[in-house]
Coordinates of C-alpha atoms and ligand atoms in Angstrom, one line a residue:
Chain D
X178 CA 189.9 116.2 148.2
X179 CA 189.0 118.5 145.3
X180 CA 192.8 119.4 144.6
X181 CA 193.9 115.7 144.5
X182 CA 191.6 114.7 141.7
X183 CA 193.0 117.4 139.4
X184 CA 196.5 116.0 139.6
X185 CA 197.8 114.0 136.6
X186 CA 196.7 110.4 136.7
X187 CA 198.9 107.4 136.2
X188 CA 198.0 105.7 133.0
X189 CA 199.7 102.4 132.2
X190 CA 202.4 103.2 134.7
X191 CA 203.4 106.5 133.3
X192 CA 202.4 109.9 134.0
X193 CA 201.9 112.6 131.3
X194 CA 204.7 112.7 128.8
X195 CA 205.5 115.0 125.9
X196 CA 203.6 114.2 122.7
X197 CA 201.1 112.2 124.7
X198 CA 202.6 108.8 124.2
X199 CA 205.0 106.4 125.8
X200 CA 206.0 102.7 125.1
X201 CA 203.4 100.2 125.8
X202 CA 200.7 102.8 126.3
X203 CA 198.2 101.1 124.1
X204 CA 199.1 97.6 125.0
X205 CA 195.7 96.8 126.2
X206 CA 194.2 97.8 122.8
X207 CA 196.9 96.3 120.7
X208 CA 196.2 92.9 122.3
X209 CA 192.9 93.0 120.5
X210 CA 193.9 94.6 117.2
X211 CA 197.3 93.0 116.5
X212 CA 196.6 89.4 117.0
X213 CA 193.8 87.0 116.1
X214 CA 191.5 85.7 118.7
X215 CA 188.7 83.2 119.2
X216 CA 186.1 86.0 119.3
X217 CA 187.4 88.0 116.5
X218 CA 185.3 88.3 113.3
X219 CA 186.5 85.7 110.6
X220 CA 187.3 88.5 108.2
X221 CA 189.3 90.5 110.7
X222 CA 192.9 90.9 109.8
X223 CA 195.2 91.7 112.8
X224 CA 197.4 94.6 111.8
X225 CA 199.3 97.6 113.4
X226 CA 197.5 99.9 111.0
X227 CA 194.2 99.6 112.8
X228 CA 195.3 101.3 116.0
X229 CA 196.9 104.1 113.9
X230 CA 193.4 104.6 112.4
X231 CA 191.8 104.9 115.9
X232 CA 194.6 107.2 117.1
X233 CA 195.1 109.4 114.2
X234 CA 192.2 109.3 111.8
X235 CA 188.9 108.1 113.3
X236 CA 186.7 111.1 114.2
X237 CA 184.0 110.5 116.7
X238 CA 181.1 112.8 117.6
X239 CA 179.6 112.4 121.1
X240 CA 176.2 114.0 121.7
X241 CA 175.5 115.0 125.2
X242 CA 178.0 115.7 127.9
X243 CA 175.6 114.7 130.8
X244 CA 175.5 111.4 132.7
X245 CA 176.1 109.2 129.7
X246 CA 178.3 111.8 127.8
X247 CA 180.9 112.0 130.8
X248 CA 181.2 108.2 130.8
X249 CA 181.4 108.0 127.0
X250 CA 184.1 110.6 126.7
X251 CA 186.2 108.9 129.5
X252 CA 185.8 105.5 127.9
X253 CA 186.5 106.5 124.4
X254 CA 189.5 108.7 125.4
X255 CA 191.1 106.0 127.4
X256 CA 190.4 103.5 124.6
X257 CA 192.6 105.4 122.3
X258 CA 190.1 107.7 120.4
X259 CA 191.8 111.0 120.2
X260 CA 189.7 113.0 117.7
X261 CA 186.5 113.5 119.5
X262 CA 183.9 116.3 119.3
X263 CA 181.2 116.8 121.8
X264 CA 178.0 118.7 121.7
X265 CA 175.9 119.8 124.6
X266 CA 173.6 122.8 125.1
X267 CA 173.4 122.7 128.9
X268 CA 175.2 124.3 131.7
X269 CA 176.4 122.4 134.8
X270 CA 173.8 122.2 137.6
X271 CA 174.9 121.3 141.1
X272 CA 172.6 118.3 141.1
X273 CA 174.8 116.9 138.2
X274 CA 177.8 116.5 140.3
X275 CA 177.0 113.1 141.9
X276 CA 177.4 111.3 138.7
X277 CA 178.7 113.6 136.0
X278 CA 182.2 113.0 137.3
X279 CA 184.1 115.4 134.9
X280 CA 182.5 118.3 136.8
X281 CA 183.6 119.8 140.1
X282 CA 181.7 122.3 142.3
X283 CA 183.7 125.1 140.9
X284 CA 182.4 124.3 137.4
X285 CA 178.7 124.9 138.3
X286 CA 177.2 127.2 135.8
X287 CA 179.7 126.6 133.1
X288 CA 178.9 124.8 129.9
X289 CA 179.1 121.0 130.0
X290 CA 180.7 120.5 126.7
X291 CA 183.6 122.9 127.4
X292 CA 184.3 121.7 130.9
X293 CA 184.1 118.0 129.9
X294 CA 186.5 118.6 127.0
X295 CA 188.9 120.5 129.1
X296 CA 189.0 117.8 131.8
X297 CA 189.6 115.0 129.3
X298 CA 192.2 116.8 127.3
X299 CA 194.1 117.6 130.6
X300 CA 193.8 114.1 131.9
X301 CA 194.4 112.0 128.8
X302 CA 197.6 113.1 127.1
X303 CA 197.2 113.4 123.4
X304 CA 193.4 113.4 123.4
X305 CA 191.8 116.3 121.6
X306 CA 188.2 116.8 122.5
X307 CA 186.5 119.7 120.7
X308 CA 183.6 121.1 122.5
X309 CA 180.5 122.6 121.0
X310 CA 178.3 124.5 123.5
X311 CA 175.3 124.4 121.1
X312 CA 172.1 122.6 120.1
X313 CA 172.4 119.6 117.7
X314 CA 170.0 121.7 115.5
X315 CA 172.6 124.3 115.1
X316 CA 174.7 122.2 112.8
X317 CA 174.0 121.0 109.3
X318 CA 174.8 117.9 107.2
X319 CA 178.1 119.3 106.3
X320 CA 179.2 119.3 109.9
X321 CA 177.8 115.8 110.7
X322 CA 179.3 114.3 107.7
X323 CA 182.9 114.8 108.8
X324 CA 182.4 112.0 111.5
X325 CA 183.1 108.3 111.2
X326 CA 180.8 107.4 114.1
X327 CA 178.2 109.3 116.2
X328 CA 177.4 108.2 119.7
X329 CA 174.3 109.7 121.5
X330 CA 173.9 110.0 125.3
X331 CA 170.6 112.0 125.1
X332 CA 167.6 112.2 127.3
X333 CA 165.0 113.3 124.8
X334 CA 163.2 111.3 122.1
X335 CA 162.9 114.4 120.0
X336 CA 166.7 115.0 119.9
X337 CA 167.2 111.3 119.2
X338 CA 164.8 111.4 116.2
X339 CA 166.4 114.6 114.9
X340 CA 169.8 113.0 114.9
X341 CA 168.3 109.8 113.3
X342 CA 166.8 111.9 110.6
X343 CA 170.1 113.8 110.1
X344 CA 172.3 110.6 109.6
X345 CA 169.5 109.2 107.3
X346 CA 169.6 112.3 105.2
X347 CA 173.3 111.8 104.7
X348 CA 172.8 108.5 103.0
X349 CA 173.4 108.1 99.2
X350 CA 171.5 105.6 97.3
X351 CA 173.0 103.7 94.3
X352 CA 171.2 103.5 91.0
X353 CA 169.6 100.2 92.1
X354 CA 168.1 101.7 95.2
X355 CA 170.6 100.1 97.5
X356 CA 172.5 102.2 100.1
X357 CA 175.9 103.5 99.2
X358 CA 177.9 102.1 102.1
X359 CA 180.5 104.8 102.1
X360 CA 177.8 107.4 103.1
X361 CA 176.8 105.5 106.2
X362 CA 177.6 107.0 109.6
X363 CA 176.9 104.5 112.2
X364 CA 174.7 105.9 115.0
X365 CA 175.1 104.4 118.5
X366 CA 172.6 105.3 121.0
X367 CA 172.5 104.8 124.7
X368 CA 169.6 105.6 127.0
X369 CA 169.0 105.2 130.7
X370 CA 166.1 105.6 133.1
X371 CA 166.8 104.9 136.7
X372 CA 168.0 101.3 136.9
X373 CA 167.0 100.6 133.3
X374 CA 169.0 101.3 130.2
X375 CA 169.4 100.3 126.6
X376 CA 172.1 100.5 123.9
X377 CA 171.6 100.1 120.3
X378 CA 173.5 100.3 117.1
X379 CA 171.9 101.9 114.0
X380 CA 173.4 101.5 110.5
X381 CA 171.2 104.1 108.8
X382 CA 169.4 102.7 105.9
X383 CA 170.3 99.2 106.7
X384 CA 169.2 98.3 110.2
X385 CA 166.2 99.5 112.3
X386 CA 166.3 103.2 112.9
X387 CA 165.0 105.3 115.8
X388 CA 161.6 105.7 114.0
X389 CA 161.3 102.0 113.2
X390 CA 161.2 101.4 116.9
X391 CA 159.3 104.4 118.1
X392 CA 156.9 102.2 120.1
X393 CA 159.7 101.2 122.3
X394 CA 159.8 104.7 123.6
X395 CA 156.7 105.3 125.6
X396 CA 155.3 108.8 125.3
X397 CA 155.5 111.1 128.3
X398 CA 153.2 110.4 131.1
X399 CA 150.1 112.5 130.7
X400 CA 147.1 112.7 132.9
X401 CA 143.5 113.3 131.6
X402 CA 142.8 117.0 131.6
X403 CA 139.5 116.7 133.6
X404 CA 141.4 114.8 136.3
X405 CA 143.9 117.6 136.5
X406 CA 141.2 120.2 136.6
X407 CA 138.7 118.7 139.0
X408 CA 139.5 115.4 140.5
X409 CA 143.2 115.4 141.4
X410 CA 144.4 112.4 143.4
X411 CA 148.2 112.5 143.0
X412 CA 150.7 115.3 143.8
X413 CA 151.6 115.2 140.1
X414 CA 148.0 116.2 139.3
X415 CA 148.4 119.3 141.4
X416 CA 151.7 120.3 139.7
X417 CA 150.3 119.6 136.3
X418 CA 147.3 121.8 137.1
X419 CA 149.5 124.8 137.9
X420 CA 151.7 124.1 134.9
X421 CA 149.0 123.6 132.3
X422 CA 146.0 125.5 133.6
X423 CA 147.0 128.1 136.1
X424 CA 150.3 129.4 134.6
X425 CA 148.8 130.5 131.2
X426 CA 145.9 132.1 133.1
X427 CA 147.9 134.1 135.7
X428 CA 150.9 134.8 133.4
X429 CA 153.3 135.2 136.4
X430 CA 156.7 136.9 135.7
X431 CA 155.1 138.7 132.6
X432 CA 155.1 142.5 133.0
X433 CA 153.8 142.8 136.5
X434 CA 152.9 146.4 136.0
X435 CA 150.1 145.5 133.6
X436 CA 146.8 143.9 134.3
X437 CA 146.7 140.1 133.8
X438 CA 144.9 140.3 130.4
X439 CA 147.6 142.4 128.8
X440 CA 150.5 140.6 130.3
X441 CA 152.7 138.5 128.1
X442 CA 152.9 134.8 128.8
X443 CA 156.5 134.1 129.8
X444 CA 156.9 130.4 129.1
X445 CA 158.0 128.2 132.1
X446 CA 161.7 127.9 132.5
X447 CA 162.3 124.8 134.5
X448 CA 165.8 126.0 135.2
X449 CA 164.6 129.2 136.8
X450 CA 164.2 128.6 140.6
X451 CA 161.7 131.4 140.8
X452 CA 159.5 129.7 138.2
X453 CA 159.7 126.4 140.0
X454 CA 159.1 127.9 143.3
X455 CA 155.9 129.7 142.0
X456 CA 154.6 126.4 140.7
X457 CA 155.5 124.6 143.9
X458 CA 153.7 127.1 146.1
X459 CA 150.5 127.0 144.0
X460 CA 150.6 123.3 143.7
X461 CA 151.0 122.9 147.4
X462 CA 147.9 125.1 148.0
X463 CA 145.9 123.0 145.7
X464 CA 147.2 119.8 147.3
X465 CA 146.1 121.0 150.7
X466 CA 142.7 121.9 149.3
X467 CA 142.2 118.3 148.1
X468 CA 144.0 116.7 151.0
X469 CA 146.8 115.3 148.8
X470 CA 150.4 114.9 150.2
X471 CA 153.7 114.6 148.6
X472 CA 154.1 117.9 146.7
X473 CA 157.7 118.9 147.2
X474 CA 160.0 121.3 145.5
X475 CA 162.0 118.4 144.0
X476 CA 158.9 116.7 142.7
X477 CA 157.7 119.9 141.2
X478 CA 161.0 120.4 139.4
X479 CA 160.9 116.8 138.3
X480 CA 157.5 117.1 136.7
X481 CA 158.1 120.5 135.1
X482 CA 161.4 119.3 133.6
X483 CA 160.3 115.7 133.1
X484 CA 163.2 114.6 135.1
X485 CA 163.8 110.8 135.4
X486 CA 166.0 109.9 138.3
X487 CA 169.4 109.0 137.1
X488 CA 171.6 106.2 138.4
X489 CA 175.3 106.5 138.0
X490 CA 176.0 102.8 137.7
X491 CA 173.3 102.4 134.9
X492 CA 175.0 105.2 133.0
X493 CA 178.3 103.6 133.4
X494 CA 177.2 100.2 132.1
X495 CA 175.3 101.7 129.1
X496 CA 178.1 104.0 128.2
X497 CA 180.6 101.2 128.4
X498 CA 178.5 99.1 126.1
X499 CA 178.2 102.0 123.6
X500 CA 181.9 102.7 123.7
X501 CA 182.6 99.0 123.0
X502 CA 180.4 99.2 120.0
X503 CA 182.3 102.3 118.8
X504 CA 185.5 100.3 119.2
X505 CA 184.0 97.3 117.3
X506 CA 182.8 99.3 114.4
X507 CA 185.9 101.5 114.1
X508 CA 188.2 98.6 114.0
X509 CA 186.1 95.9 112.5
X510 CA 187.6 93.5 115.1
X511 CA 184.2 92.1 116.1
X512 CA 180.7 92.1 114.8
X513 CA 178.7 95.0 116.2
X514 CA 175.7 94.5 118.5
X515 CA 172.8 93.3 116.5
X516 CA 171.3 95.6 117.4
X517 CA 169.4 96.5 120.6
X518 CA 170.5 95.6 124.1
X519 CA 168.3 96.2 127.2
X520 CA 169.6 96.3 130.6
X521 CA 167.7 96.3 133.9
X522 CA 169.1 95.8 137.5
X523 CA 166.1 96.9 139.5
X524 CA 165.9 93.4 140.9
X525 CA 168.7 91.1 140.2
X526 CA 170.4 91.6 136.9
X527 CA 168.7 91.2 133.6
X528 CA 170.0 91.8 130.1
X529 CA 168.8 90.9 126.7
X530 CA 169.8 91.5 123.1
X531 CA 167.4 91.4 120.2
X532 CA 167.4 92.4 116.6
X533 CA 164.9 95.3 116.2
X534 CA 163.5 95.0 112.7
X535 CA 163.6 97.7 110.1
X536 CA 160.2 98.6 109.1
X537 CA 159.4 98.5 105.5
X538 CA 157.2 101.5 105.8
X539 CA 159.3 103.6 108.1
X540 CA 158.8 107.2 107.3
X541 CA 162.4 108.0 108.3
X542 CA 164.5 105.3 106.8
X543 CA 162.6 103.4 104.1
X544 CA 162.3 106.3 101.8
X545 CA 164.4 105.5 98.9
X546 CA 163.8 108.7 96.9
X547 CA 162.3 107.8 93.4
X548 CA 163.9 109.7 90.6
X549 CA 162.3 111.6 87.8
X550 CA 163.6 113.9 85.2
X551 CA 162.0 117.2 84.0
X552 CA 163.3 120.2 82.0
X553 CA 163.7 123.4 84.1
X554 CA 161.1 124.9 81.9
X555 CA 158.5 122.3 82.8
X556 CA 155.6 123.5 84.8
X557 CA 154.4 122.3 88.2
X558 CA 151.2 121.1 86.5
X559 CA 153.3 118.9 84.2
X560 CA 154.8 117.2 87.3
X561 CA 151.4 116.7 88.8
X562 CA 150.0 115.4 85.5
X563 CA 152.9 112.9 85.4
X564 CA 152.3 111.6 88.8
X565 CA 148.7 111.0 87.9
X566 CA 149.3 109.5 84.4
X567 CA 152.5 107.5 85.0
X568 CA 151.7 103.8 85.2
X569 CA 154.0 103.4 88.1
X570 CA 152.4 106.1 90.3
X571 CA 148.8 106.6 89.1
X572 CA 148.0 109.1 91.8
X573 CA 144.6 110.7 92.2
X574 CA 145.1 114.1 93.9
X575 CA 148.7 114.5 94.9
X576 CA 149.8 117.1 97.3
X577 CA 153.4 118.3 96.7
X578 CA 155.7 120.1 99.2
X579 CA 159.4 120.8 99.0
X580 CA 162.1 122.4 101.2
X581 CA 163.3 125.5 99.3
X582 CA 166.0 127.6 100.8
X583 CA 165.7 125.8 104.0
X584 CA 161.9 126.5 104.4
X585 CA 159.0 124.3 103.9
X586 CA 157.0 125.2 100.9
X587 CA 153.7 123.8 99.8
X588 CA 153.8 123.7 96.0
X589 CA 150.3 122.5 95.6
X590 CA 147.5 120.8 97.5
X591 CA 144.2 120.1 95.8
X592 CA 142.4 118.5 98.7
X593 CA 142.4 121.4 101.1
X594 CA 140.4 124.4 99.9
X595 CA 142.3 127.1 101.7
X596 CA 145.6 125.8 100.5
X597 CA 144.4 125.0 97.0
X598 CA 143.4 128.6 96.5
X599 CA 146.7 130.0 97.5
X600 CA 148.9 127.5 95.7
X601 CA 146.9 127.3 92.5
X602 CA 149.1 130.0 90.8
X603 CA 152.1 127.7 91.3
X604 CA 150.6 125.2 88.7
X605 CA 151.5 127.4 85.8
X606 CA 154.9 128.3 87.1
X607 CA 158.0 126.6 85.9
X608 CA 160.1 124.4 88.2
X609 CA 162.9 127.0 87.8
X610 CA 160.5 129.9 88.8
X611 CA 159.5 127.9 91.9
X612 CA 163.1 127.8 93.1
X613 CA 163.5 124.0 92.6
X614 CA 167.0 123.1 91.9
X615 CA 168.6 119.9 90.4
X616 CA 168.6 117.2 93.1
X617 CA 165.7 118.8 94.9
X618 CA 163.5 116.5 96.8
X619 CA 159.7 116.6 96.5
X620 CA 157.4 115.2 99.2
X621 CA 154.3 113.8 97.6
X622 CA 151.2 112.7 99.5
X623 CA 148.4 111.0 97.8
X624 CA 145.5 108.7 98.8
X625 CA 147.0 105.9 96.7
X626 CA 150.1 105.5 98.9
X627 CA 150.1 104.5 102.5
X628 CA 152.4 107.4 103.2
X629 CA 154.2 110.4 101.8
X630 CA 156.6 109.5 99.1
X631 CA 159.9 111.3 98.2
X632 CA 160.8 112.1 94.7
X633 CA 164.2 113.4 93.6
X634 CA 164.0 115.9 90.8
X635 CA 166.5 115.6 88.2
X636 CA 166.5 118.8 86.1
X637 CA 167.9 118.5 82.6
X638 CA 167.0 120.8 79.7
Chain W
X179 CA 180.1 92.0 107.9
X180 CA 179.9 95.4 106.4
X181 CA 183.2 97.2 106.3
X182 CA 182.0 100.8 106.8
X183 CA 185.2 102.7 106.0
X184 CA 188.5 101.9 104.7
X185 CA 191.1 102.4 107.5
X186 CA 192.8 105.3 105.8
X187 CA 189.7 107.1 105.0
X188 CA 190.0 110.7 106.2
X189 CA 186.7 112.5 106.6
X190 CA 186.5 116.1 105.7
X191 CA 183.6 118.4 105.7
X192 CA 181.5 118.1 102.6
X193 CA 183.9 115.7 101.0
X194 CA 182.6 112.3 101.5
X195 CA 179.2 110.9 100.6
X196 CA 175.8 112.4 101.3
X197 CA 173.7 114.8 99.5
X198 CA 174.7 118.0 97.9
X199 CA 175.3 121.1 100.1
X200 CA 172.1 122.9 101.0
X201 CA 169.5 120.2 100.4
X202 CA 167.7 119.4 103.5
X203 CA 165.3 116.4 103.9
X204 CA 161.9 116.8 105.3
X205 CA 161.6 115.5 108.8
X206 CA 159.5 112.4 109.6
X207 CA 157.0 114.7 111.3
X208 CA 156.8 116.8 108.1
X209 CA 156.3 113.8 106.0
X210 CA 153.6 112.6 108.2
X211 CA 151.7 115.8 108.5
X212 CA 151.8 116.3 104.8
X213 CA 150.0 112.9 104.4
X214 CA 147.5 113.8 107.2
X215 CA 146.6 117.1 105.7
X216 CA 146.4 116.0 102.1
X217 CA 144.1 113.1 103.2
X218 CA 141.8 115.2 105.4
X219 CA 138.2 113.9 105.0
X220 CA 136.3 116.6 106.7
X221 CA 132.8 116.2 107.9
X222 CA 130.6 118.8 106.2
X223 CA 130.4 120.8 109.4
X224 CA 134.1 121.4 109.4
X225 CA 136.6 123.6 107.6
X226 CA 140.3 124.1 107.8
X227 CA 142.1 127.4 107.5
X228 CA 145.8 127.6 106.9
X229 CA 147.1 131.1 107.6
X230 CA 150.3 130.2 105.9
X231 CA 150.0 127.5 103.3
X232 CA 153.7 126.6 103.6
X233 CA 153.3 125.9 107.2
X234 CA 151.3 122.7 107.5
X235 CA 152.1 122.4 111.3
X236 CA 150.0 125.3 112.3
X237 CA 146.4 125.7 111.3
X238 CA 142.8 126.3 112.4
X239 CA 139.7 124.1 112.4
X240 CA 136.3 125.6 112.2
X241 CA 133.4 123.6 113.5
X242 CA 129.9 124.7 112.6
X243 CA 127.5 122.0 114.2
X244 CA 124.4 121.5 112.2
X245 CA 122.6 119.5 115.0
X246 CA 122.5 119.4 118.7
X247 CA 122.9 122.0 121.5
X248 CA 125.5 124.0 119.5
X249 CA 123.6 124.1 116.1
X250 CA 124.3 127.4 114.3
X251 CA 127.5 128.2 116.3
X252 CA 130.9 128.6 114.8
X253 CA 133.8 127.4 116.9
X254 CA 137.4 127.9 116.0
X255 CA 140.2 125.5 117.3
X256 CA 144.0 126.1 116.8
X257 CA 146.2 123.2 116.0
X258 CA 150.0 123.3 116.8
X259 CA 151.8 120.2 115.5
X260 CA 155.2 119.8 116.9
X261 CA 158.3 117.9 115.5
X262 CA 157.4 115.1 117.9
X263 CA 154.4 114.3 115.8
X264 CA 153.0 111.6 115.6
X265 CA 154.8 110.3 118.6
X266 CA 153.2 113.2 120.5
X267 CA 149.8 114.6 119.8
X268 CA 149.2 118.1 118.4
X269 CA 148.4 120.9 120.9
X270 CA 144.8 121.9 120.3
X271 CA 143.1 124.9 121.9
X272 CA 139.5 126.3 121.4
X273 CA 139.9 129.9 120.5
X274 CA 136.1 130.7 120.7
X275 CA 134.9 131.1 124.2
X276 CA 132.3 128.4 124.7
X277 CA 129.9 127.2 127.4
X278 CA 130.8 123.5 127.3
X279 CA 131.4 120.8 130.0
X280 CA 134.5 119.6 128.3
X281 CA 136.1 122.9 127.3
X282 CA 137.2 125.4 129.8
X283 CA 137.1 129.3 129.6
X284 CA 140.7 129.3 128.7
X285 CA 140.2 127.0 125.7
X286 CA 141.6 123.9 127.1
X287 CA 139.8 120.8 125.7
X288 CA 139.2 117.5 127.5
X289 CA 139.4 114.9 124.9
X290 CA 141.1 111.7 125.7
X291 CA 142.9 111.3 122.4
X292 CA 144.6 114.7 122.8
X293 CA 146.4 113.4 125.9
X294 CA 146.4 110.1 127.7
X295 CA 144.9 108.0 124.9
X296 CA 146.9 109.5 122.0
X297 CA 148.5 106.9 119.7
X298 CA 150.7 107.6 116.6
X299 CA 148.3 105.6 114.4
X300 CA 145.7 108.3 115.0
X301 CA 145.6 111.2 112.6
X302 CA 144.5 114.8 112.5
X303 CA 141.3 113.4 111.1
X304 CA 140.7 111.3 114.2
X305 CA 141.0 114.5 116.3
X306 CA 138.7 116.5 114.1
X307 CA 136.0 113.8 114.5
X308 CA 136.6 113.7 118.2
X309 CA 136.1 117.4 118.5
X310 CA 133.1 117.4 116.3
X311 CA 131.6 114.6 118.5
X312 CA 132.1 116.8 121.6
X313 CA 129.6 119.3 120.2
X314 CA 127.1 116.6 119.4
X315 CA 127.5 114.8 122.7
X316 CA 129.0 117.0 125.5
X317 CA 130.0 114.6 128.2
X318 CA 129.2 115.7 131.8
X319 CA 131.3 113.0 133.3
X320 CA 134.7 114.4 132.1
X321 CA 134.1 118.0 133.1
X322 CA 136.5 120.8 132.6
X323 CA 133.9 123.5 133.0
X324 CA 132.4 122.0 136.1
X325 CA 129.4 124.4 136.3
X326 CA 128.3 123.6 132.8
X327 CA 128.7 119.9 133.5
X328 CA 126.5 120.1 136.6
X329 CA 123.9 122.0 134.7
X330 CA 123.9 119.4 131.9
X331 CA 123.6 116.5 134.3
X332 CA 120.8 118.0 136.4
X333 CA 118.8 120.1 134.0
X334 CA 119.1 119.6 130.3
X335 CA 116.6 122.3 129.4
X336 CA 118.5 124.9 131.4
X337 CA 121.7 123.7 129.8
X338 CA 120.2 124.1 126.4
X339 CA 119.1 127.7 127.3
X340 CA 122.5 128.5 128.7
X341 CA 124.2 127.3 125.5
X342 CA 122.0 129.4 123.2
X343 CA 122.4 132.4 125.5
X344 CA 126.2 132.0 125.3
X345 CA 126.1 131.6 121.5
X346 CA 123.9 134.7 121.0
X347 CA 126.4 136.7 123.1
X348 CA 125.6 137.3 126.7
X349 CA 126.1 136.3 130.3
X350 CA 125.8 132.8 131.7
X351 CA 126.1 133.3 135.5
X352 CA 129.0 135.9 135.7
X353 CA 130.8 134.9 132.6
X354 CA 130.3 136.9 129.4
X355 CA 130.5 135.0 126.2
X356 CA 131.0 136.6 122.8
X357 CA 128.5 136.0 120.1
X358 CA 129.5 133.0 117.9
X359 CA 126.4 132.4 115.7
X360 CA 127.1 131.9 112.1
X361 CA 124.4 134.4 111.0
Ligands
ZN771 ZN1 163.3 103.4 110.3

């Protein structure tokens, strides 16, 4: 069985051929791109150039090579996208094999990104998937800017918001405050949870972003601390008790030679079976004490790692929807999803599309930086004076921070005594001395504005 | 419809669009915490302490109640705000060992808005008021320190004595408390 699936696959009636192409290979795609159709966008012009763009130029980034990522890579590669990068920081676990179909038992322990890329590159002639066994945070704007479209198959809200912030930071604004469309990198996001899923299209700066709709992502389930501590009723309460209360107290796996008080607290590693086993054993003891049933190793691992059961078919549906959006945006052959699709096949089949609205006060995407100009020799107090005196701002006690050399720096904050004392000296320093460069963004908070405001510093002598 | 890129547009690192190399934008969490911190309206019994003024995500809160059981004490809380803020609440721990029904001896705090009732509209200020209230009205119905809660429920006088004993520095039962009186 395992050997068979590694053999070359018949694609459009032909097996692998030199150069990765053969006549009629892209017929299924050309049918959509080289002729008009009743569902095509009115402005769409059929042309043989479009498929060349897909095949040769268009650069796609897939984030995550897990349940959604495997589907996405397969879908995109078979559609004709050949310049694909994939980022994933995880290694393959045996429990992934039931749905992450680019992986085989022999791959357990290998990085997902590399294994998935190798599989697709071998299987789909001409496709070049470049793997990155890394965290998304390991790359900067320079890296992300090279892509035409980014697709996310992630399982964490934090990572989604990070990516959202990244594509938003790549936007340029025109003089009139409108978005420079050439700086937009569309972000397509898929998410699944058991039998439920969603797919969405974000045009950063133009349509609702991840932060605009944060309330659609419920926070992690948490239980009241006192319930966990004294009145557990559920197996989860027992596991959380061990995780939150007992672990930091006992500090297991720290230096065992030392007494408890001096031991270092080794953080819980949900991928370390010894850690999960320890938590499981202690949770089981507690469950027995309170007459609670249902504590299992699997549940323990699930609670510790916040695992939501994954369903292969949901991943397939959501990934297909995301891949279709990539195709529509890359080729302009059809209007993209506007802009949020929910899918649920728990009972029967339910799907619904709505337009998530861009929030006017969204912290992430509605921050068109206001520009102001100062001489490099101007002092920080001049800037603050300006913010207070200027008719357009009229601030009261602005707190100013900036990112200098990649680090957050509090330039001045009057309202908090301990910060004021230690930033007071900055007031008489020049902007140059403070390390502020031309184009530097300043974050300004003041009681007169509902949220922090970004100013872009234009330094001119 | 927006035509996002011309078909021949080749993307290369650092060539198309975007900000200049090296500029990094503040995260949504950073923007929000800057606002929260700048706008702190502390009750007169509270102070904040920022060990690193450039790091607004990690700081300490000092509560010195001027009434109630804990009058005269000084209690230090550590706040750790993550990049998930305000979607996720900050992590708050009590660094001063305290005899209190809602705070255990490890410093865990039972305050609903720190966990199950957290909402992104709440701010650091909401938490500070919540913590301050815990010292004015310890709640024996949500116990984290069960012994303290039982004493408070059954014998307020004894609870009061235990609290002052612990704040002066000494044993309550078999647990030793460090002195935490202001003077
Ligand atoms: Zn937004």
